[in-house]
XYZ file of C-alpha atoms in Angstrom:
127
model
C -22.268 17.587 52.197
C -19.182 16.168 50.495
C -15.779 17.776 50.294
C -16.275 18.449 46.593
C -19.493 20.367 47.154
C -17.635 22.784 49.420
C -15.208 23.741 46.680
C -15.880 26.195 43.884
C -17.195 24.494 40.780
C -16.628 25.222 37.117
C -17.755 23.213 34.089
C -17.733 19.472 34.913
C -14.936 19.744 37.479
C -16.455 19.418 40.946
C -13.346 19.969 43.028
C -11.823 23.160 41.678
C -12.725 25.940 39.325
C -10.495 26.951 36.489
C -9.742 30.598 35.895
C -8.357 31.877 32.631
C -5.178 33.844 32.839
C -2.829 34.968 30.072
C 0.912 34.803 30.492
C 2.840 37.653 28.873
C 6.069 35.628 28.771
C 4.382 32.902 26.736
C 2.922 35.087 23.979
C 5.004 33.402 21.267
C 4.656 29.919 22.670
C 1.895 27.643 21.485
C -0.729 27.298 24.218
C -1.775 23.704 24.866
C -4.668 22.369 26.931
C -3.676 20.787 30.253
C -5.727 17.634 30.837
C -6.230 16.938 34.535
C -7.873 14.156 36.543
C -8.758 14.750 40.195
C -9.396 12.027 42.750
C -10.505 12.421 46.341
C -9.180 10.251 49.173
C -9.855 10.440 52.890
C -6.828 12.648 53.577
C -6.034 14.319 50.266
C -6.945 15.218 46.728
C -4.767 13.711 44.022
C -4.437 15.773 40.871
C -2.885 14.061 37.827
C -1.865 16.322 34.935
C -0.514 15.164 31.567
C 2.579 17.199 30.635
C 4.335 15.274 27.830
C 7.791 16.600 26.995
C 7.996 18.861 30.054
C 11.123 18.493 32.215
C 11.181 19.363 35.943
C 13.121 22.590 35.247
C 10.372 23.678 32.827
C 7.589 23.152 35.355
C 6.235 25.651 37.865
C 3.612 24.794 40.471
C 2.560 27.606 42.789
C -0.083 28.079 45.426
C -1.253 31.463 46.605
C -4.542 30.997 48.409
C -6.993 30.393 46.965
C -5.275 29.761 43.606
C -3.172 26.810 42.519
C -1.289 27.361 39.254
C 0.443 24.805 37.064
C 2.609 25.903 34.144
C 4.792 23.617 32.064
C 6.997 24.630 29.163
C 8.574 22.390 26.549
C 10.864 23.480 23.763
C 12.239 26.986 23.310
C 11.791 30.087 21.196
C 9.131 29.999 18.489
C 8.799 26.215 18.789
C 7.960 26.343 22.512
C 4.703 25.008 23.848
C 3.137 25.977 27.159
C 0.624 24.088 29.265
C -0.995 26.235 31.922
C -3.998 26.050 34.165
C -5.097 27.858 37.292
C -7.471 26.368 39.835
C -9.357 27.976 42.680
C -9.349 25.648 45.686
C -11.156 25.951 48.983
C -9.723 26.716 52.379
C -10.169 23.022 53.121
C -6.738 22.376 51.563
C -3.735 22.519 53.906
C -1.198 24.658 52.021
C 1.669 23.029 53.972
C 0.575 19.594 52.746
C 0.902 20.131 48.984
C 3.471 17.908 47.259
C 4.386 17.551 43.591
C 6.181 14.843 41.607
C 6.834 14.704 37.851
C 7.561 11.320 36.263
C 7.162 10.116 32.671
C 5.287 13.281 31.674
C 2.690 12.994 34.439
C 2.514 15.462 37.312
C 1.202 13.965 40.559
C 0.064 16.748 42.803
C -1.115 15.767 46.270
C -3.205 18.350 48.099
C -3.612 17.403 51.735
C -6.904 18.213 53.389
C -6.917 20.475 56.410
C -7.310 18.637 59.724
C -10.757 20.133 60.400
C -12.143 18.520 57.213
C -11.008 14.967 57.992
C -13.424 12.551 59.590
C -12.529 11.671 63.143
C -13.731 9.175 65.661
C -14.961 10.552 68.967
C -14.307 8.404 71.983
C -17.292 7.789 74.231
C -16.508 7.216 77.908
C -18.767 5.551 80.414
C -20.102 7.991 82.991
């Protein structure tokens, strides 16, 4: 069974499931879709999210097990636009190993896998 099969699934996204959630503070802002690509490596998941026009001070990434939330805001007042998406991730993610970086409008979010999910080599001793 792969790591992706152990996570909740929604639509075509095998690694996380999206939950819809409205944000009262963004009622006037234009809601925009948040495109995301997710890649799995041996030690982590890499989530790439397109957030054009969003500055680091307008970006919030939060994790409260089991939900990971990304919200980016560009502009202000009636011309503001908000990107937001919430994902449900499995307990196989190490919450202390989540890192985020925003560069050129792309959020790189690295979600480290918990130690018990990583493959390991077992030493065999002669008896």
